[in-house]
Amino acid sequence: MSIEIGKRSSNTTVAMSGFSSKTDIYDKYAYYNIIVLLLGVLSPYTAPSMVFFISVQYIISKIKSRDIDLRAIPLGQPYILMFIAVLISDIYSPDFIEIIATIGIMLPYVIYGMYTEEVFDKRFAVRMVSLIVWTSLPISLFGILQKFLSDNGILFRLSGGRVESTFANPNLYALYLAVVIFVTLGYTFYTTGEKKRRALMIVLCLDALNLYLTNSRTALFSVLIAAIFFFILCGKRHAAHILFMSAFIIMMAILVYPQLIPRYAVLDENLETRMEIWQTALIGISYSPIIGRGFLSFMDFSAMFGVGQLHAHNILLNTWFEWGILGVISIVWYVVVLFKRGLSALKDSPHRPIIAGILAAVIAAFIQSMTDNPVINIQTGLIFIMLASILVALTPNNACPAAQEKV
C-alpha cells in the first residue's frame, strides 16, 4: 500500500519544529499512524503500545524545538483541560494507581491526539479514512466467524451470544461499528468509482450485520437516529425524511411488539441495573462535585454500594464522577469544537460526505454513551481521536497558521 503524505516546506518545518524534514516528527512518524490503527483494532492489549511510543517522540521533539502553541492545535486546549481535570482529581483522591493510569495511559492518548492534529493533512486524512473503512472488513469477518463457532460450541463462548470480535466487549464493538458505519457511508458518497462503491457497500452490509449481532440496543437506536442527521448534513433531505418515517414506524411497532427489542427478556432487569448505577454515581458526585474522585475510581466506589461496575454507564455522569466539573467542560468543549468546524465547512467542502459521516459518528457515539461509557476506552477512544484529527485536517481554519499550512 502506498501512502502519500502532504509534505511541509522546509522553511515551515524548521520554523515550526526546528528539525530538518528528514528527522521532523511530523514526517518521520506519519506512517506509524497506520500501525497505530492496526494495533488499535487488533486487541485492547496492543492498542496503547504505538500510541505511547509516538507520544514520547512527539514530546521530545517539542521540548527540543521549544515550540508548544496550543492555539495552533484546535483541540489542544480541550485536551489539556481534560488531562488537568483528571490529574487534579487523582491528586485530590489521592490514589497512586489512578495517577499511574492517568500518566501512563490517558496522557499518551492526549498527546497523540494533539500530534495527529498536526501531522494529518487533507490527503493523508482521506487515506486514513480509507484505512479505517477497509480494516473493519477483517474485523467483521472475524465477528461472523466468532458467532458461527460460538453457536456450534467451538473455540468461543460468547456471553448471551453477543459478538465482540477483537474488542473484548460487545458494547465497545458496537460503538466501533456505529462509528465505522458512518465513516463508510461518508467515504462511499465521496468515492466516484462504481466498483469501489460496490465493494464499500459490501463492507457496510457486513458491519451492519455485526452491529445487529452485538445485540446492543442503544447502538442500534443511535445508528438509526444518527443516520437521519447524516443525510441532512449531506444535503439529501429526501432520504432523511424516509429514514425519519421509518424510525417512527419502527417505534410504533416496538410499542405494539416490544419483543422486537434485542434481549427483550432482560430489558427490565437491565433498566433497573442502570438506574442503580446512575444513582450510585450521583451519590459519588454529591460528595465531590467540583474536583471528582479520580480516574477509574468508580469501580471501587460502586463496590461499597454492592454495584461493582467498572464505570457509570453514562459518559456525562462517569466523567463528572471521576474528573469533576472541569472534565465535563472539557468533553463538551471538545465536541463543540468538532461540530463548529464540521458544520462551518460542510457547504463548500469537497469532503462534505466524509465530514458528515464523522459528525454523524460523533452523534451516534454520544447517544450510545448515555447508557454506557464506550467512547473513553483504549480501543474506541483511539478511533475517536483519529476521527477528530481527520475532521480537523479536512476543515482548515484560515485564522490558524498551522491549519493554513495543511491545505
Short mmCIF file of C-alpha atoms in Angstrom, two decimals:
data_model
loop_
_atom_site.label_atom_id
_atom_site.label_comp_id
_atom_site.label_asym_id
_atom_site.label_seq_id
_atom_site.Cartn_x
_atom_site.Cartn_y
_atom_site.Cartn_z
CA MET A 1 0.00 0.00 0.00
CA SER A 2 1.36 3.37 -0.99
CA ILE A 3 0.57 6.26 1.30
CA GLU A 4 1.35 9.81 0.25
CA ILE A 5 1.78 12.47 2.86
CA GLY A 6 1.49 16.15 2.12
CA LYS A 7 4.96 17.46 2.90
CA ARG A 8 5.56 20.79 4.54
CA SER A 9 8.03 23.16 3.02
CA SER A 10 11.45 23.02 4.57
CA ASN A 11 11.19 26.63 5.78
CA THR A 12 7.88 25.95 7.50
CA THR A 13 9.19 22.74 9.02
CA VAL A 14 12.24 24.40 10.51
CA ALA A 15 10.19 27.34 11.74
CA MET A 16 7.66 25.13 13.47
CA SER A 17 9.84 22.46 14.99
CA GLY A 18 13.50 23.25 14.48
CA PHE A 19 14.06 19.89 12.74
CA SER A 20 15.06 19.10 9.17
CA SER A 21 12.41 17.38 7.03
CA LYS A 22 14.27 14.05 7.31
CA THR A 23 14.05 13.88 11.07
CA ASP A 24 11.00 16.01 11.75
CA ILE A 25 8.44 14.27 13.98
CA TYR A 26 5.65 15.30 11.61
CA ASP A 27 7.11 13.36 8.67
CA LYS A 28 9.25 10.75 10.38
CA TYR A 29 6.41 9.11 12.29
CA ALA A 30 3.48 9.88 9.99
CA TYR A 31 3.43 6.36 8.54
CA TYR A 32 3.34 4.92 12.05
CA ASN A 33 -0.29 6.05 12.35
CA ILE A 34 -1.15 3.14 10.08
CA ILE A 35 0.43 0.78 12.62
CA VAL A 36 -1.39 2.61 15.43
CA LEU A 37 -4.71 1.87 13.75
CA LEU A 38 -3.87 -1.77 13.03
CA LEU A 39 -2.76 -2.38 16.61
CA GLY A 40 -5.79 -0.45 17.86
CA VAL A 41 -8.32 -2.75 16.21
CA LEU A 42 -6.29 -5.89 16.87
CA SER A 43 -6.93 -6.03 20.63
CA PRO A 44 -7.16 -3.86 23.76
CA TYR A 45 -3.71 -5.13 24.76
CA THR A 46 -1.91 -3.90 21.63
CA ALA A 47 -3.84 -0.63 21.21
CA PRO A 48 -1.81 1.61 23.59
CA SER A 49 1.69 0.44 22.57
CA MET A 50 2.35 2.57 19.48
CA VAL A 51 0.40 5.48 20.95
CA PHE A 52 2.83 5.56 23.86
CA PHE A 53 5.85 5.38 21.52
CA ILE A 54 4.68 8.24 19.28
CA SER A 55 3.62 10.43 22.20
CA VAL A 56 7.08 10.15 23.76
CA GLN A 57 8.75 11.07 20.46
CA TYR A 58 6.38 13.98 19.98
CA ILE A 59 7.05 15.42 23.43
CA ILE A 60 10.84 15.08 22.95
CA SER A 61 10.62 16.95 19.64
CA LYS A 62 8.54 19.71 21.23
CA ILE A 63 10.94 20.11 24.14
CA LYS A 64 13.92 20.32 21.79
CA SER A 65 12.26 22.81 19.48
CA ARG A 66 10.59 24.75 22.32
CA ASP A 67 7.56 25.06 20.08
CA ILE A 68 4.39 24.45 22.07
CA ASP A 69 1.50 26.58 20.86
CA LEU A 70 -1.87 25.14 21.86
CA ARG A 71 -3.64 27.83 19.82
CA ALA A 72 -2.27 26.18 16.68
CA ILE A 73 -3.98 22.91 17.70
CA PRO A 74 -7.79 23.33 17.58
CA LEU A 75 -8.44 20.59 20.15
CA GLY A 76 -5.25 21.25 22.12
CA GLN A 77 -6.89 23.30 24.86
CA PRO A 78 -9.76 20.83 25.49
CA TYR A 79 -7.18 18.01 25.57
CA ILE A 80 -5.04 19.83 28.14
CA LEU A 81 -8.04 20.81 30.26
CA MET A 82 -9.15 17.16 30.18
CA PHE A 83 -5.76 15.97 31.43
CA ILE A 84 -5.51 18.69 34.10
CA ALA A 85 -9.00 17.84 35.37
CA VAL A 86 -8.12 14.16 35.68
CA LEU A 87 -4.76 14.81 37.31
CA ILE A 88 -6.29 17.19 39.88
CA SER A 89 -8.97 14.64 40.74
CA ASP A 90 -6.31 11.91 41.11
CA ILE A 91 -4.19 14.04 43.44
CA TYR A 92 -7.25 15.05 45.45
CA SER A 93 -8.31 11.40 45.91
CA PRO A 94 -5.35 10.54 46.34
CA ASP A 95 -4.65 7.18 44.72
CA PHE A 96 -1.25 6.10 43.39
CA ILE A 97 -2.76 3.61 40.90
CA GLU A 98 -5.07 6.31 39.50
CA ILE A 99 -2.14 8.68 39.00
CA ILE A 100 -0.12 5.97 37.23
CA ALA A 101 -3.10 5.17 34.98
CA THR A 102 -3.55 8.87 34.14
CA ILE A 103 0.12 9.44 33.29
CA GLY A 104 0.73 6.05 31.67
CA ILE A 105 -2.48 5.63 29.68
CA MET A 106 -4.51 8.81 29.40
CA LEU A 107 -1.63 11.29 28.91
CA PRO A 108 -0.18 9.41 25.89
CA TYR A 109 -3.63 9.42 24.27
CA VAL A 110 -4.00 13.17 24.86
CA ILE A 111 -0.54 13.80 23.39
CA TYR A 112 -1.28 11.51 20.47
CA GLY A 113 -4.46 13.47 19.78
CA MET A 114 -2.50 16.73 19.56
CA TYR A 115 0.18 15.08 17.43
CA THR A 116 -2.29 13.73 14.86
CA GLU A 117 -3.87 17.16 14.54
CA GLU A 118 -0.50 18.46 13.38
CA VAL A 119 0.58 15.53 11.22
CA PHE A 120 -2.66 14.87 9.29
CA ASP A 121 -3.04 16.92 6.13
CA LYS A 122 -6.00 16.53 3.76
CA ARG A 123 -4.54 13.79 1.60
CA PHE A 124 -3.30 11.72 4.50
CA ALA A 125 -6.58 12.24 6.37
CA VAL A 126 -8.59 10.84 3.45
CA ARG A 127 -6.24 7.87 3.23
CA MET A 128 -6.67 7.24 6.95
CA VAL A 129 -10.45 7.27 6.40
CA SER A 130 -9.96 4.64 3.70
CA LEU A 131 -7.81 2.55 6.04
CA ILE A 132 -10.36 2.77 8.87
CA VAL A 133 -13.05 1.53 6.48
CA TRP A 134 -11.09 -1.34 4.94
CA THR A 135 -9.66 -2.59 8.25
CA SER A 136 -13.22 -3.03 9.51
CA LEU A 137 -13.69 -5.80 6.91
CA PRO A 138 -11.47 -8.47 8.54
CA ILE A 139 -12.78 -7.39 11.95
CA SER A 140 -16.34 -8.01 10.73
CA LEU A 141 -15.47 -11.32 9.11
CA PHE A 142 -13.87 -12.42 12.37
CA GLY A 143 -17.04 -11.38 14.23
CA ILE A 144 -19.21 -13.50 11.95
CA LEU A 145 -16.82 -16.44 12.34
CA GLN A 146 -16.86 -15.91 16.10
CA LYS A 147 -20.66 -16.10 16.13
CA PHE A 148 -20.73 -19.24 13.97
CA LEU A 149 -18.14 -21.08 16.06
CA SER A 150 -19.73 -19.98 19.32
CA ASP A 151 -23.18 -21.19 18.28
CA ASN A 152 -21.66 -24.56 17.45
CA GLY A 153 -19.68 -24.75 20.70
CA ILE A 154 -16.27 -24.39 19.03
CA LEU A 155 -13.45 -22.22 20.47
CA PHE A 156 -15.61 -19.27 21.57
CA ARG A 157 -18.10 -18.80 24.37
CA LEU A 158 -19.93 -15.51 23.96
CA SER A 159 -21.96 -14.04 26.80
CA GLY A 160 -25.57 -14.13 25.62
CA GLY A 161 -24.32 -14.96 22.13
CA ARG A 162 -23.30 -11.31 21.63
CA VAL A 163 -20.48 -10.83 19.12
CA GLU A 164 -17.49 -8.81 20.36
CA SER A 165 -14.87 -9.57 17.66
CA THR A 166 -11.48 -8.17 18.78
CA PHE A 167 -12.92 -5.66 21.26
CA ALA A 168 -13.43 -7.97 24.26
CA ASN A 169 -16.83 -6.39 24.93
CA PRO A 170 -19.96 -6.30 22.71
CA ASN A 171 -20.83 -2.71 23.65
CA LEU A 172 -17.36 -1.48 22.72
CA TYR A 173 -17.53 -3.36 19.45
CA ALA A 174 -20.99 -1.90 18.82
CA LEU A 175 -19.64 1.63 19.26
CA TYR A 176 -16.76 0.90 16.88
CA LEU A 177 -19.22 -0.44 14.31
CA ALA A 178 -21.55 2.55 14.69
CA VAL A 179 -18.64 4.88 14.05
CA VAL A 180 -17.26 2.86 11.12
CA ILE A 181 -20.70 2.56 9.50
CA PHE A 182 -20.96 6.35 9.16
CA VAL A 183 -17.35 6.74 8.09
CA THR A 184 -18.03 4.09 5.43
CA LEU A 185 -21.22 5.83 4.34
CA GLY A 186 -19.39 9.14 4.01
CA TYR A 187 -16.50 7.54 2.14
CA THR A 188 -18.94 5.75 -0.20
CA PHE A 189 -20.60 9.04 -1.17
CA TYR A 190 -17.18 10.65 -1.54
CA THR A 191 -15.85 7.89 -3.82
CA THR A 192 -16.53 8.15 -7.56
CA GLY A 193 -15.53 4.68 -8.84
CA GLU A 194 -18.52 2.35 -9.29
CA LYS A 195 -16.59 -0.86 -8.48
CA LYS A 196 -15.14 0.69 -5.35
CA ARG A 197 -18.58 1.84 -4.26
CA ARG A 198 -19.95 -1.68 -4.62
CA ALA A 199 -17.07 -3.02 -2.52
CA LEU A 200 -17.75 -0.35 0.11
CA MET A 201 -21.41 -1.35 0.21
CA ILE A 202 -20.35 -4.93 0.96
CA VAL A 203 -18.22 -3.66 3.86
CA LEU A 204 -21.16 -1.54 5.05
CA CYS A 205 -23.53 -4.52 4.99
CA LEU A 206 -21.08 -6.73 6.90
CA ASP A 207 -20.55 -4.03 9.53
CA ALA A 208 -24.33 -3.59 9.85
CA LEU A 209 -24.76 -7.36 10.27
CA ASN A 210 -22.14 -7.39 13.01
CA LEU A 211 -23.85 -4.45 14.72
CA TYR A 212 -27.05 -6.49 14.81
CA LEU A 213 -25.14 -9.49 16.18
CA THR A 214 -23.79 -7.40 19.08
CA ASN A 215 -27.41 -7.10 20.28
CA SER A 216 -26.62 -3.60 21.54
CA ARG A 217 -29.99 -1.89 21.86
CA THR A 218 -28.68 1.64 22.31
CA ALA A 219 -26.17 1.27 19.48
CA LEU A 220 -28.90 0.20 17.05
CA PHE A 221 -31.06 3.14 18.16
CA SER A 222 -28.15 5.57 17.93
CA VAL A 223 -27.34 4.49 14.36
CA LEU A 224 -30.96 4.95 13.29
CA ILE A 225 -31.12 8.48 14.73
CA ALA A 226 -27.64 9.49 13.55
CA ALA A 227 -28.44 8.24 10.03
CA ILE A 228 -31.17 10.89 9.77
CA PHE A 229 -28.64 13.58 10.68
CA PHE A 230 -26.11 12.14 8.22
CA PHE A 231 -28.42 12.54 5.24
CA ILE A 232 -29.47 16.02 6.37
CA LEU A 233 -25.81 17.05 6.66
CA CYS A 234 -25.15 15.57 3.21
CA GLY A 235 -27.98 17.65 1.77
CA LYS A 236 -30.09 14.57 0.99
CA ARG A 237 -33.24 15.61 2.81
CA HIS A 238 -35.48 13.20 0.91
CA ALA A 239 -33.52 10.24 2.28
CA ALA A 240 -33.62 11.84 5.75
CA HIS A 241 -37.44 12.12 5.54
CA ILE A 242 -37.71 8.46 4.55
CA LEU A 243 -35.48 7.44 7.46
CA PHE A 244 -37.46 9.60 9.86
CA MET A 245 -40.71 7.95 8.79
CA SER A 246 -39.04 4.54 9.03
CA ALA A 247 -37.84 5.34 12.55
CA PHE A 248 -41.37 6.42 13.50
CA ILE A 249 -42.86 3.19 12.12
CA ILE A 250 -40.23 1.11 13.97
CA MET A 251 -41.02 2.92 17.23
CA MET A 252 -44.75 2.28 16.78
CA ALA A 253 -44.06 -1.38 16.01
CA ILE A 254 -41.95 -1.69 19.16
CA LEU A 255 -44.79 -0.25 21.26
CA VAL A 256 -47.10 -2.96 19.90
CA TYR A 257 -44.48 -5.73 19.82
CA PRO A 258 -41.82 -4.87 22.44
CA GLN A 259 -40.25 -8.30 21.92
CA LEU A 260 -38.69 -6.80 18.77
CA ILE A 261 -36.17 -5.12 21.08
CA PRO A 262 -32.91 -7.12 21.27
CA ARG A 263 -32.58 -9.01 24.56
CA TYR A 264 -36.18 -8.05 25.41
CA ALA A 265 -36.35 -10.71 28.13
CA VAL A 266 -33.73 -8.91 30.24
CA LEU A 267 -34.76 -5.33 29.40
CA ASP A 268 -36.46 -4.61 32.74
CA GLU A 269 -33.54 -6.08 34.64
CA ASN A 270 -31.05 -4.03 32.62
CA LEU A 271 -33.01 -0.81 33.17
CA GLU A 272 -33.19 -1.49 36.89
CA THR A 273 -29.44 -2.10 36.98
CA ARG A 274 -28.76 1.11 35.04
CA MET A 275 -30.89 3.14 37.45
CA GLU A 276 -28.98 1.67 40.38
CA ILE A 277 -25.63 2.51 38.74
CA TRP A 278 -26.69 6.08 37.93
CA GLN A 279 -27.97 6.66 41.47
CA THR A 280 -24.64 5.43 42.84
CA ALA A 281 -22.82 7.83 40.50
CA LEU A 282 -24.98 10.75 41.67
CA ILE A 283 -24.17 9.91 45.29
CA GLY A 284 -20.46 10.00 44.49
CA ILE A 285 -20.83 13.27 42.58
CA SER A 286 -22.62 14.86 45.53
CA TYR A 287 -19.57 14.11 47.70
CA SER A 288 -17.15 15.78 45.29
CA PRO A 289 -18.96 17.73 42.54
CA ILE A 290 -16.12 20.10 41.65
CA ILE A 291 -12.93 18.03 41.67
CA GLY A 292 -14.18 14.47 41.14
CA ARG A 293 -12.88 11.24 42.64
CA GLY A 294 -10.09 10.21 40.25
CA PHE A 295 -9.54 8.29 37.03
CA LEU A 296 -11.05 4.76 37.07
CA SER A 297 -12.33 5.27 40.61
CA PHE A 298 -15.98 4.36 40.01
CA MET A 299 -15.38 0.63 40.34
CA ASP A 300 -14.09 0.86 43.93
CA PHE A 301 -16.75 3.37 44.94
CA SER A 302 -19.64 1.39 43.44
CA ALA A 303 -18.40 -1.77 45.14
CA MET A 304 -19.16 -0.14 48.51
CA PHE A 305 -22.83 0.01 47.44
CA GLY A 306 -22.86 -3.53 46.11
CA VAL A 307 -22.97 -2.38 42.48
CA GLY A 308 -19.42 -3.24 41.43
CA GLN A 309 -19.36 -1.72 37.93
CA LEU A 310 -16.28 -0.54 36.02
CA HIS A 311 -17.95 2.75 35.08
CA ALA A 312 -21.20 4.67 35.50
CA HIS A 313 -22.67 3.61 32.12
CA ASN A 314 -23.21 7.25 31.19
CA ILE A 315 -20.42 9.38 29.79
CA LEU A 316 -21.51 12.61 31.49
CA LEU A 317 -22.14 11.02 34.89
CA ASN A 318 -18.94 8.99 34.73
CA THR A 319 -16.86 11.99 33.63
CA TRP A 320 -18.35 14.19 36.35
CA PHE A 321 -17.85 11.45 38.95
CA GLU A 322 -14.20 10.75 38.07
CA TRP A 323 -12.92 14.01 36.51
CA GLY A 324 -15.07 16.64 38.18
CA ILE A 325 -16.85 19.59 36.57
CA LEU A 326 -13.71 20.58 34.60
CA GLY A 327 -13.75 17.16 32.97
CA VAL A 328 -17.35 17.63 31.85
CA ILE A 329 -16.49 21.07 30.46
CA SER A 330 -13.54 19.61 28.54
CA ILE A 331 -15.73 16.91 26.94
CA VAL A 332 -18.44 19.41 25.95
CA TRP A 333 -15.79 21.85 24.66
CA TYR A 334 -14.21 19.08 22.59
CA VAL A 335 -17.50 18.15 20.91
CA VAL A 336 -18.48 21.79 20.34
CA VAL A 337 -15.17 22.44 18.53
CA LEU A 338 -15.72 19.40 16.31
CA PHE A 339 -19.24 20.45 15.34
CA LYS A 340 -18.33 24.10 14.91
CA ARG A 341 -15.55 23.21 12.48
CA GLY A 342 -17.53 20.49 10.72
CA LEU A 343 -20.74 22.47 10.22
CA SER A 344 -18.90 25.61 9.06
CA ALA A 345 -17.09 23.61 6.35
CA LEU A 346 -19.96 21.42 5.14
CA LYS A 347 -21.41 23.67 2.45
CA ASP A 348 -18.31 24.35 0.37
CA SER A 349 -16.04 21.41 1.19
CA PRO A 350 -15.34 18.72 -1.45
CA HIS A 351 -15.06 16.36 1.54
CA ARG A 352 -18.63 17.04 2.67
CA PRO A 353 -19.75 13.37 2.79
CA ILE A 354 -16.74 12.38 4.94
CA ILE A 355 -17.26 15.34 7.28
CA ALA A 356 -20.98 14.50 7.55
CA GLY A 357 -20.06 10.88 8.27
CA ILE A 358 -17.71 11.87 11.10
CA LEU A 359 -20.25 14.24 12.66
CA ALA A 360 -22.93 11.53 12.44
CA ALA A 361 -20.48 9.09 14.05
CA VAL A 362 -19.99 11.55 16.94
CA ILE A 363 -23.77 11.81 17.36
CA ALA A 364 -24.15 8.01 17.37
CA ALA A 365 -21.27 7.58 19.82
CA PHE A 366 -22.67 10.02 22.35
CA ILE A 367 -26.22 8.67 22.09
CA GLN A 368 -24.87 5.22 22.90
CA SER A 369 -22.75 6.70 25.68
CA MET A 370 -25.86 7.89 27.51
CA THR A 371 -26.43 4.29 28.63
CA ASP A 372 -22.82 3.15 28.53
CA ASN A 373 -19.36 4.73 28.53
CA PRO A 374 -17.62 3.26 25.48
CA VAL A 375 -16.11 6.45 24.00
CA ILE A 376 -13.46 6.73 26.72
CA ASN A 377 -11.79 3.38 26.23
CA ILE A 378 -8.42 2.17 24.95
CA GLN A 379 -9.63 0.92 21.55
CA THR A 380 -12.71 3.02 20.84
CA GLY A 381 -11.10 6.17 22.26
CA LEU A 382 -8.23 5.72 19.81
CA ILE A 383 -10.60 5.54 16.82
CA PHE A 384 -12.45 8.61 18.12
CA ILE A 385 -9.20 10.59 18.42
CA MET A 386 -8.27 9.63 14.85
CA LEU A 387 -11.64 10.76 13.52
CA ALA A 388 -11.36 14.07 15.37
CA SER A 389 -7.95 14.73 13.84
CA ILE A 390 -9.21 13.74 10.39
CA LEU A 391 -12.06 16.23 10.76
CA VAL A 392 -9.61 18.95 11.80
CA ALA A 393 -7.43 18.21 8.77
CA LEU A 394 -10.41 18.39 6.39
CA THR A 395 -11.76 21.63 7.88
CA PRO A 396 -8.84 24.10 7.89
CA ASN A 397 -9.41 27.33 9.77
CA ASN A 398 -7.95 30.28 7.89
CA ALA A 399 -7.31 32.08 11.16
CA CYS A 400 -4.91 29.35 12.24
CA PRO A 401 -1.43 29.41 10.62
CA ALA A 402 -0.79 25.73 11.38
CA ALA A 403 -4.05 24.76 9.71
CA GLN A 404 -3.38 27.00 6.72
CA GLU A 405 -0.16 25.19 6.16
CA LYS A 406 -2.02 21.82 5.90
CA VAL A 407 -4.09 22.93 2.93
#
